[in-house]
Amino acid sequence: EGLVDILYDQIKPSTRDVEEARSDEVFEKFRDLLKSDLDKKLEEEKNKSTEFKAPAHIKAYERLKGMITGAKTLRTKDKFARLATHFSLQNMGDCIDAWGKARNPLAHGSLGFDFSSKSVEEEWKNQSLIASAINILVLKAIGYSGPCTKWSIVPQNISI
């Protein structure tokens, strides 16, 4: 995840289309509006009731405000997709889908699959696709062009 963020920040893909750029702007506007509205609402509630002056309420408010303020315009999965487009990588949809399915369980140590079921194969496939995608992004970032293997349950020889 950190690598995708670093690559995205360093490369600054120019492949954003008008709709993506507009969506980013709207997200930032709504995020800032929510934060502002939340500040105003808390002040109103503090004036109406002493309940909202209690430490538990203030702590909860600060936590919510931090979540809203810290919300990023793009998720790592979105950056990943934009990098794939930037590098003209074809057939990366399965890797992006795998990222969406497996990222949280991998990052937070909550895989929780049943070793006697088909889910083990699915998890290995997703993890392999994520690792392949990261390798492919690094190869493209350093200027590589040529044959490459995209690992999954069945390895795919591709050209990047």
PDB file of C-alpha atoms in Angstrom:
ATOM      1  CA  GLU A   1       0.000   0.000   0.000  1.00  0.00           C
ATOM      2  CA  GLY A   2       2.766   2.428   0.918  1.00  0.00           C
ATOM      3  CA  LEU A   3       4.572   1.635  -2.307  1.00  0.00           C
ATOM      4  CA  VAL A   4       1.496   2.424  -4.396  1.00  0.00           C
ATOM      5  CA  ASP A   5       1.101   5.731  -2.530  1.00  0.00           C
ATOM      6  CA  ILE A   6       4.772   6.616  -3.079  1.00  0.00           C
ATOM      7  CA  LEU A   7       4.658   5.721  -6.778  1.00  0.00           C
ATOM      8  CA  TYR A   8       1.482   7.714  -7.258  1.00  0.00           C
ATOM      9  CA  ASP A   9       2.909  10.757  -5.468  1.00  0.00           C
ATOM     10  CA  GLN A  10       6.175  10.576  -7.434  1.00  0.00           C
ATOM     11  CA  ILE A  11       4.656   9.954 -10.852  1.00  0.00           C
ATOM     12  CA  LYS A  12       1.514  12.088 -10.536  1.00  0.00           C
ATOM     13  CA  PRO A  13      -0.333  10.259 -13.312  1.00  0.00           C
ATOM     14  CA  SER A  14      -1.523  12.592 -16.002  1.00  0.00           C
ATOM     15  CA  THR A  15      -4.166  10.117 -17.081  1.00  0.00           C
ATOM     16  CA  ARG A  16      -6.975  11.588 -15.004  1.00  0.00           C
ATOM     17  CA  ASP A  17      -9.818  12.374 -17.259  1.00  0.00           C
ATOM     18  CA  VAL A  18     -12.070  15.374 -16.775  1.00  0.00           C
ATOM     19  CA  GLU A  19     -14.644  13.304 -14.866  1.00  0.00           C
ATOM     20  CA  GLU A  20     -12.025  11.936 -12.441  1.00  0.00           C
ATOM     21  CA  ALA A  21     -10.577  15.386 -11.826  1.00  0.00           C
ATOM     22  CA  ARG A  22     -14.041  16.796 -11.176  1.00  0.00           C
ATOM     23  CA  SER A  23     -14.869  13.900  -8.843  1.00  0.00           C
ATOM     24  CA  ASP A  24     -11.685  14.598  -6.839  1.00  0.00           C
ATOM     25  CA  GLU A  25     -12.605  18.271  -6.515  1.00  0.00           C
ATOM     26  CA  VAL A  26     -16.179  17.483  -5.458  1.00  0.00           C
ATOM     27  CA  PHE A  27     -14.948  14.977  -2.861  1.00  0.00           C
ATOM     28  CA  GLU A  28     -12.612  17.543  -1.308  1.00  0.00           C
ATOM     29  CA  LYS A  29     -15.348  20.172  -1.299  1.00  0.00           C
ATOM     30  CA  PHE A  30     -17.869  17.840   0.397  1.00  0.00           C
ATOM     31  CA  ARG A  31     -15.277  16.633   2.922  1.00  0.00           C
ATOM     32  CA  ASP A  32     -14.460  20.213   3.904  1.00  0.00           C
ATOM     33  CA  LEU A  33     -18.170  21.110   4.016  1.00  0.00           C
ATOM     34  CA  LEU A  34     -18.895  18.166   6.322  1.00  0.00           C
ATOM     35  CA  LYS A  35     -16.093  19.205   8.668  1.00  0.00           C
ATOM     36  CA  SER A  36     -17.378  22.773   8.768  1.00  0.00           C
ATOM     37  CA  ASP A  37     -20.983  21.643   9.337  1.00  0.00           C
ATOM     38  CA  LEU A  38     -19.836  19.312  12.084  1.00  0.00           C
ATOM     39  CA  ASP A  39     -18.030  22.158  13.857  1.00  0.00           C
ATOM     40  CA  LYS A  40     -21.140  24.354  13.655  1.00  0.00           C
ATOM     41  CA  LYS A  41     -23.452  21.567  14.835  1.00  0.00           C
ATOM     42  CA  LEU A  42     -21.292  20.826  17.865  1.00  0.00           C
ATOM     43  CA  GLU A  43     -21.285  24.475  18.894  1.00  0.00           C
ATOM     44  CA  GLU A  44     -25.078  24.600  18.555  1.00  0.00           C
ATOM     45  CA  GLU A  45     -25.455  21.474  20.654  1.00  0.00           C
ATOM     46  CA  LYS A  46     -23.063  22.788  23.309  1.00  0.00           C
ATOM     47  CA  ASN A  47     -25.213  25.918  23.633  1.00  0.00           C
ATOM     48  CA  LYS A  48     -28.431  23.876  23.937  1.00  0.00           C
ATOM     49  CA  SER A  49     -27.276  21.201  26.334  1.00  0.00           C
ATOM     50  CA  THR A  50     -24.535  20.572  28.866  1.00  0.00           C
ATOM     51  CA  GLU A  51     -24.521  16.945  27.698  1.00  0.00           C
ATOM     52  CA  PHE A  52     -22.362  17.904  24.691  1.00  0.00           C
ATOM     53  CA  LYS A  53     -19.766  19.502  26.944  1.00  0.00           C
ATOM     54  CA  ALA A  54     -19.022  16.170  28.615  1.00  0.00           C
ATOM     55  CA  PRO A  55     -15.581  14.652  27.910  1.00  0.00           C
ATOM     56  CA  ALA A  56     -17.080  11.530  26.273  1.00  0.00           C
ATOM     57  CA  HIS A  57     -19.034  13.640  23.772  1.00  0.00           C
ATOM     58  CA  ILE A  58     -16.066  15.864  23.002  1.00  0.00           C
ATOM     59  CA  LYS A  59     -13.825  12.818  22.516  1.00  0.00           C
ATOM     60  CA  ALA A  60     -16.385  11.203  20.181  1.00  0.00           C
ATOM     61  CA  TYR A  61     -16.706  14.456  18.225  1.00  0.00           C
ATOM     62  CA  GLU A  62     -12.926  14.792  17.887  1.00  0.00           C
ATOM     63  CA  ARG A  63     -12.688  11.202  16.644  1.00  0.00           C
ATOM     64  CA  LEU A  64     -15.399  11.789  14.021  1.00  0.00           C
ATOM     65  CA  LYS A  65     -13.849  15.094  12.985  1.00  0.00           C
ATOM     66  CA  GLY A  66     -10.474  13.360  12.587  1.00  0.00           C
ATOM     67  CA  MET A  67     -12.015  10.691  10.376  1.00  0.00           C
ATOM     68  CA  ILE A  68     -13.639  13.263   8.134  1.00  0.00           C
ATOM     69  CA  THR A  69     -10.612  15.556   8.029  1.00  0.00           C
ATOM     70  CA  GLY A  70      -8.288  12.636   7.290  1.00  0.00           C
ATOM     71  CA  ALA A  71     -10.419  11.207   4.489  1.00  0.00           C
ATOM     72  CA  LYS A  72      -8.282  11.068   1.376  1.00  0.00           C
ATOM     73  CA  THR A  73      -9.504  11.915  -2.079  1.00  0.00           C
ATOM     74  CA  LEU A  74      -8.296   8.603  -3.456  1.00  0.00           C
ATOM     75  CA  ARG A  75      -8.140   5.190  -1.871  1.00  0.00           C
ATOM     76  CA  THR A  76      -5.012   3.186  -2.597  1.00  0.00           C
ATOM     77  CA  LYS A  77      -7.110   0.990  -4.897  1.00  0.00           C
ATOM     78  CA  ASP A  78      -7.999   4.114  -6.925  1.00  0.00           C
ATOM     79  CA  LYS A  79      -4.343   5.161  -7.129  1.00  0.00           C
ATOM     80  CA  PHE A  80      -3.473   1.635  -8.205  1.00  0.00           C
ATOM     81  CA  ALA A  81      -6.036   1.795 -11.027  1.00  0.00           C
ATOM     82  CA  ARG A  82      -4.799   5.213 -12.165  1.00  0.00           C
ATOM     83  CA  LEU A  83      -1.191   4.008 -12.173  1.00  0.00           C
ATOM     84  CA  ALA A  84      -2.210   1.017 -14.302  1.00  0.00           C
ATOM     85  CA  THR A  85      -3.852   3.405 -16.757  1.00  0.00           C
ATOM     86  CA  HIS A  86      -0.863   5.774 -16.648  1.00  0.00           C
ATOM     87  CA  PHE A  87       1.511   2.939 -17.536  1.00  0.00           C
ATOM     88  CA  SER A  88      -0.908   1.611 -20.207  1.00  0.00           C
ATOM     89  CA  LEU A  89      -1.078  -1.729 -18.429  1.00  0.00           C
ATOM     90  CA  GLN A  90      -3.685  -3.964 -19.986  1.00  0.00           C
ATOM     91  CA  ASN A  91      -5.505  -6.726 -18.150  1.00  0.00           C
ATOM     92  CA  MET A  92      -4.873  -5.435 -14.614  1.00  0.00           C
ATOM     93  CA  GLY A  93      -8.552  -5.557 -13.662  1.00  0.00           C
ATOM     94  CA  ASP A  94      -8.145  -8.888 -11.848  1.00  0.00           C
ATOM     95  CA  CYS A  95      -5.296  -7.419  -9.778  1.00  0.00           C
ATOM     96  CA  ILE A  96      -7.341  -4.354  -8.883  1.00  0.00           C
ATOM     97  CA  ASP A  97     -10.302  -6.565  -7.959  1.00  0.00           C
ATOM     98  CA  ALA A  98      -8.015  -8.747  -5.826  1.00  0.00           C
ATOM     99  CA  TRP A  99      -6.770  -5.630  -4.057  1.00  0.00           C
ATOM    100  CA  GLY A 100     -10.343  -4.629  -3.260  1.00  0.00           C
ATOM    101  CA  LYS A 101     -11.210  -8.078  -1.906  1.00  0.00           C
ATOM    102  CA  ALA A 102      -8.067  -8.899   0.038  1.00  0.00           C
ATOM    103  CA  ARG A 103      -6.500  -5.630   1.159  1.00  0.00           C
ATOM    104  CA  ASN A 104      -8.284  -5.150   4.489  1.00  0.00           C
ATOM    105  CA  PRO A 105      -7.959  -8.745   5.716  1.00  0.00           C
ATOM    106  CA  LEU A 106      -4.270  -8.797   4.723  1.00  0.00           C
ATOM    107  CA  ALA A 107      -3.458  -5.425   6.248  1.00  0.00           C
ATOM    108  CA  HIS A 108      -5.326  -6.047   9.484  1.00  0.00           C
ATOM    109  CA  GLY A 109      -4.482  -9.718  10.009  1.00  0.00           C
ATOM    110  CA  SER A 110      -8.044 -10.940   9.776  1.00  0.00           C
ATOM    111  CA  LEU A 111      -7.968 -13.383   6.902  1.00  0.00           C
ATOM    112  CA  GLY A 112     -10.206 -15.832   8.765  1.00  0.00           C
ATOM    113  CA  PHE A 113     -10.639 -18.368   6.010  1.00  0.00           C
ATOM    114  CA  ASP A 114     -11.434 -22.006   6.568  1.00  0.00           C
ATOM    115  CA  PHE A 115      -8.402 -24.076   5.585  1.00  0.00           C
ATOM    116  CA  SER A 116     -10.629 -26.931   4.491  1.00  0.00           C
ATOM    117  CA  SER A 117     -12.549 -24.848   1.998  1.00  0.00           C
ATOM    118  CA  LYS A 118     -12.103 -23.293  -1.406  1.00  0.00           C
ATOM    119  CA  SER A 119     -11.478 -19.915   0.268  1.00  0.00           C
ATOM    120  CA  VAL A 120      -7.806 -20.793   0.803  1.00  0.00           C
ATOM    121  CA  GLU A 121      -7.281 -21.014  -2.952  1.00  0.00           C
ATOM    122  CA  GLU A 122      -9.122 -17.706  -3.433  1.00  0.00           C
ATOM    123  CA  GLU A 123      -6.976 -15.984  -0.789  1.00  0.00           C
ATOM    124  CA  TRP A 124      -3.742 -17.285  -2.313  1.00  0.00           C
ATOM    125  CA  LYS A 125      -4.912 -16.169  -5.736  1.00  0.00           C
ATOM    126  CA  ASN A 126      -5.712 -12.662  -4.458  1.00  0.00           C
ATOM    127  CA  GLN A 127      -2.436 -12.365  -2.567  1.00  0.00           C
ATOM    128  CA  SER A 128      -0.488 -13.548  -5.625  1.00  0.00           C
ATOM    129  CA  LEU A 129      -2.270 -11.063  -7.869  1.00  0.00           C
ATOM    130  CA  ILE A 130      -1.547  -8.210  -5.441  1.00  0.00           C
ATOM    131  CA  ALA A 131       2.140  -9.149  -5.257  1.00  0.00           C
ATOM    132  CA  SER A 132       2.309  -9.420  -9.057  1.00  0.00           C
ATOM    133  CA  ALA A 133       0.651  -6.061  -9.482  1.00  0.00           C
ATOM    134  CA  ILE A 134       3.127  -4.382  -7.146  1.00  0.00           C
ATOM    135  CA  ASN A 135       6.031  -6.004  -9.026  1.00  0.00           C
ATOM    136  CA  ILE A 136       4.597  -4.879 -12.356  1.00  0.00           C
ATOM    137  CA  LEU A 137       4.133  -1.297 -11.124  1.00  0.00           C
ATOM    138  CA  VAL A 138       7.726  -1.180  -9.879  1.00  0.00           C
ATOM    139  CA  LEU A 139       9.003  -2.575 -13.181  1.00  0.00           C
ATOM    140  CA  LYS A 140       7.092   0.086 -15.109  1.00  0.00           C
ATOM    141  CA  ALA A 141       8.240   2.824 -12.717  1.00  0.00           C
ATOM    142  CA  ILE A 142      11.886   1.969 -13.411  1.00  0.00           C
ATOM    143  CA  GLY A 143      11.256   1.986 -17.147  1.00  0.00           C
ATOM    144  CA  TYR A 144      11.049  -1.737 -17.875  1.00  0.00           C
ATOM    145  CA  SER A 145       9.182  -2.844 -20.952  1.00  0.00           C
ATOM    146  CA  GLY A 146       8.950  -6.448 -22.061  1.00  0.00           C
ATOM    147  CA  PRO A 147       7.854  -9.911 -20.965  1.00  0.00           C
ATOM    148  CA  CYS A 148       6.682 -10.480 -17.426  1.00  0.00           C
ATOM    149  CA  THR A 149       4.804 -13.112 -15.441  1.00  0.00           C
ATOM    150  CA  LYS A 150       1.621 -12.178 -13.627  1.00  0.00           C
ATOM    151  CA  TRP A 151       1.319 -14.761 -10.865  1.00  0.00           C
ATOM    152  CA  SER A 152      -1.960 -16.252  -9.809  1.00  0.00           C
ATOM    153  CA  ILE A 153      -3.215 -19.812  -9.465  1.00  0.00           C
ATOM    154  CA  VAL A 154      -2.186 -20.175 -13.099  1.00  0.00           C
ATOM    155  CA  PRO A 155       0.748 -17.892 -14.028  1.00  0.00           C
ATOM    156  CA  GLN A 156       0.157 -15.647 -17.044  1.00  0.00           C
ATOM    157  CA  ASN A 157       2.954 -14.526 -19.310  1.00  0.00           C
ATOM    158  CA  ILE A 158       2.241 -10.962 -20.282  1.00  0.00           C
ATOM    159  CA  SER A 159       3.996  -8.085 -21.967  1.00  0.00           C
ATOM    160  CA  ILE A 160       4.271  -4.786 -20.140  1.00  0.00           C
TER     161      ILE A 160
END
